[in-house]
Amino acid sequence: MAQDPKSVAQPSGQEADVPVDPPETVKDEASAQAEEDAGEDAGEIADALFPLTIHLPREPNKIHVMVSPQEQVHELRQSIIELPAAFQYSCFHLEHAGERINDFVQVSDVKGLGPEAEIRLVEDPYNEKEARIHVIRIRDLVGAAGDRTDTLHGVLPGISLFDAVTASAKDTDNVQASAYEFDAPANPSTLIPKAEEPAPKTIKSISLSPWHPPPYHFRQKGHLLYLLVTTNEGEQHQITSHIGGFYVNKSSNSKFDPSPRAAPKGHSAHSLLTLLSQISPSFEQSFEQLLQYNNVKDPLATFQMTNAIPAAPWLVPPQSSPLCAHSSDITRTQEGYLIAGVDNTDTLRDWNEEFQSARELPKETIQDRVFRERFISKLFADYSDAAARGAILVARGEVTPLNPTEGRDAQIFVYNNVFFSFGADGVGTFTSEGGDDAARVATGKDVNGVRTVNQLDIDGLYTPATVVVDYLGKRIVGQTVVPGIFKQRDPGENSIEYGAVEGKEIVAADERFAPTFEKLSKALRVKKHPVWDKDGKRFDLEASVETKGLMGTDGRKYVLDLYRITPLDVLWLEENSTAAESEKNDLEYPHRMTVLRPELVELVRNQKWTEWVNKELARLKKQSKTQDDQTADKENEDAVPADEKATREEKAEGSEEPKDAKEEGAATEVEDRIDASEFHFALNPDVFSGQVPQTDAEKEELAADEQDVRGACKYLRESVIPEFVNDIKASDLPFPMDGQSLTKMMHKRGINIRYLGKIVSLCEGPRLLRLRDLCLQEMISRAFKHAAGKYLRYLPIPLSSACIAHLLNCLLGTGLNSKPTADVDEFLKTLYPDADLAFVSVAPESLRKEVEAQVARRFKFTLESDWFNNFKHLQLLREVALKLGLQLEAKTFAFTSDSAAPTIINGINGHGNGEGKKKKKKAREGSPSSIASTGTPTTFTPDDIVNVVPIVKDSAPKSAISDEALEGGRHSIIQNNRKIGQELLLESLTLHEQIYGILHAEVARAYSTLAQIYYQLEEKDAAVDLARKAVIVSERTLGVDSAETLLYYLNLGLYVHGSGDSKTALAYVKHALDLWKVIYGPDHPDSITTLNNAAVMLQHMQAYHESRVWFEQALAVCERVMGKQSLPAASLLFQLAQALALDNESKAALGKMRECYNIFLHQLGPENNNTKEAETWLEQLTQNAVAIAKRDKDAQARRLRAGIKFPARNVALGGGAAAQSATLSKPSSDGPDARSIDDLIKFIEGNTAQKKSTKKRAGRTAPKTRVGGVPS
């Protein structure tokens, strides 16, 4: 019956946001201790921050900074130029004791540099690159950079709504804080940032002058750039960027003279920022206003993202919104030159060499590891960005292929030193596996395989960095160019030295690869096994025959094609092949790349380990009957350990017994008998893939391997999937919110997405019906993605909006227009006479058949005949948009004819739908079909598809050292070493921020995990601060409406409430509920807890009436989700009864408590504590109701005698808390459970705020009717 929200909400929120890795194999205590020691060492280093004084060439002449000894000097430089006093500097070096400091050494390596040391900042002469960097920096700093239209990130990437949500809580009273329309439909405007005041303008423009670049003779004199500056006063200044700084020159628009101007207009300075303040009188004041304007926002919401691709929202404001205003800025066209130089060589990098050199960096000490991981993390971020940009250009046909004579899917490209190919079967490699579908899956699996190998970090084994980009139906793979991969080979010479060479007909087994591949296979649980080539010759390989080894011309061993690191799911393939014979085309699974997940292999290994340990302990028990009883008892205790608990107990037993037990002999025997090295588990990934053994022994061995794999497949079907469903049913797992969170949870349990149909078949009971609906939604959205991809894949880009809008109308808009027609511009049609416009002939009926066929093929599930009438429109639209990367114009979508005309959200001056403009434009272009089609409205128009962003999957590994520090900190706190634990947690935080950069999804998860730990340690302020950061970083990297962001908002609400600010906490809760409506729709099972918590928060605010409304809503949702007779419903009835008593509704309270008692009695029996407590309360409330009725009757009689008539109800509704507390207090002393009654009385007594909450009659009655009228 806990009324404290923290006891209710922690479990539901935290399981989802803290990644739980599968238990490690045989990792002994010594290694754990080593990790802890490592973390402590790092903690000591981090604690040793010390102050430095920096002397500047100009005012304020001196600044102070705090540095850490393991910081790099170039980070110190960055810290300096981010301080307002040092904004103007960008081209300088640092000196200590007269010696120049190298930028790329650690602070601790600078001789004599310690606490209170003094460093001098010395300005350097510029070169052209430094001048360009300086101009870009100053343009950004003074707000002159305008908006950037980016090919990769889309509209409003990386937005945060946090500041607006927090601001909404200010200046609200209890009634406003609690007001919420539970039954209102989802509002897409929840995801759109509020339009804000434009930033103060400091300067009209800074651009390259038409006189740029300098002629040769001026270049010899040190001229670097010519700039044109227009100030707010409207004056134009021609400026020369010289090696010594910037000065105003004598040039005009018609005359060229770059020499310095004479006084009084002859201004010059080393920094452009200083020069701007000299030439524009209003600059300093407006720059100060700009800094203040920027400081209002949370810095995390405005920082530029460097280490992650920002989340692109799927709903964006209309183009008329100030948020999307497109400003005139001539320099936008010049930025390519300013950033990359005249021949674009500044950004051209040898990616492969950088990656492989980074892997070879030392990793002996903590500092080495931090530097190496940080370097690799930044490298992967830069590479993913470059590869994604290149992939878009390839998809748009703007890169020339290396083999233009080949077919479309077989073409390969190199752009920006990245090698691109299509995730399609262009050359027939996957013909026997399923063609294009198999090739597409193989590329996705390959990225996961490369990430796994990168995470294992095996010395001497190298992988090409790999990125997969899905864009408008095309899958494009970007890889670093492995040296030697394009080398022409002699006849008979193979490029592959290990694994299958051509198909599987030729096999290579170069012994140089065996040792490194052996390490890889051991980590991946892959068994060393024989394979045979076309001539029946045997080769013993360490890895799958599909995994290839290539010796680069740089002498490094590269591993390629990591899509088959686990065995095939043979049971799935066999089931599939029976259907394939009769109806091959319709029902056959699209490909044979049905591999098991690595997480499942790990689970199977843990299960086998448990069985093995039990067997060994049983054998030991038999043998040790002669040993003393103590040992026997101890072993007996451990005879049936559960899952990985056995692993831990066994490890502990092995390490502690020699210390504790005096009989060395017995202990040694235990260690000898149960020796973990005797346990072996590995699977052969090449079974069921066409291998032909030659001898009987080989056939026998292969049959045994096949049996092992069958066992794993069986374990998945018979144990893992039912357990997953049961855990969600029993609330042991948080309930997934959308397709993304469902996918993540399934993958974590080792379940492939193709088993969604199987999960649906296991869903029974009210709670699991919601899981069933979510799985169906996921299957439909995935089927639609495949269907849409087919039409989009070869379609010219300008026609894609019409295609997407028409397909969405056929799927989601049939309620408004049952026969939508494609709105294709006739002019565009004539430009692409060869384009395949198959989408034009798609009708709702044909699309439904296609979706049904895809679901039947891919998930072995048959949709009900009226499935298209039963899904949630907005939620399905969101799923489809996220899977295809769509950015749609936000409006209230009219999915049915009942809906009002779509209204655009966040428009200007009440602009309605943007269709009017579109029609005018189309009419101007003279497109007859467009004009004809305007008569019948459709849910989506081509103009609603604002943009399509690429979906990027990368192979970046996670940071091992920051996770070790986090685990070490957790472990120490569990063992009550609080001081060491907190030091390690702080160190983990620093490492996360250092390695990933602050704006990264992994950092958001670390913030959230640490916030939870700090809250449990009663460090509430620290918890709130970390949770706030988690929310903002998650919004910007994962999306404003991702499931994780919603969880972080709920957790932040809890922590803020715990710190005493319940009003702000309620604002976060209400925002989370708004997000829930968009992400999931109404009545998400976990929202019951949230509504309950909000009610408790309102009780803390003494807003009793309002809290009772939220309790009623929680109960209504619970009854719909769990059923009226469920135990959670009884618990909520208990709390609602208390809330009604507090709201002076004693009769209603009595009724609810009676319902609660009856459920407990029926479900738990009369002896259960819950039943007894409910019975006690029932007695008290009964006595209380009688007393109040008697008091009301007496009061009425007195009034009648006095000649005054008032309705009796008014007494209860007024602030008559004192009278009620008096009557409540009488029976409380007799009751068996007086404590809880006393708590309630304490709650009521001395509460003056109730009058505040009940003052507004409208506010009181409206929510009541809303709750009552909840549709079932």
mmCIF file of C-alpha atoms in Angstrom, residues 1020 1054-1063 1065 1101:
data_model
loop_
_atom_site.group_PDB
_atom_site.id
_atom_site.type_symbol
_atom_site.label_atom_id
_atom_site.label_comp_id
_atom_site.label_asym_id
_atom_site.label_seq_id
_atom_site.Cartn_x
_atom_site.Cartn_y
_atom_site.Cartn_z
ATOM 1 C CA LYS A 1020 19.017 14.197 -4.236
ATOM 2 C CA LEU A 1054 10.440 11.438 -9.227
ATOM 3 C CA TYR A 1055 13.770 12.960 -8.235
ATOM 4 C CA VAL A 1056 12.454 16.549 -8.434
ATOM 5 C CA HIS A 1057 9.467 15.571 -6.281
ATOM 6 C CA GLY A 1058 11.878 13.924 -3.835
ATOM 7 C CA SER A 1059 13.722 17.238 -3.651
ATOM 8 C CA GLY A 1060 10.499 19.020 -2.698
ATOM 9 C CA ASP A 1061 9.400 20.635 -5.987
ATOM 10 C CA SER A 1062 6.227 18.714 -6.780
ATOM 11 C CA LYS A 1063 4.810 21.312 -9.196
ATOM 12 C CA ALA A 1065 7.694 17.239 -11.129
ATOM 13 C CA MET A 1101 1.028 19.494 -2.178
#
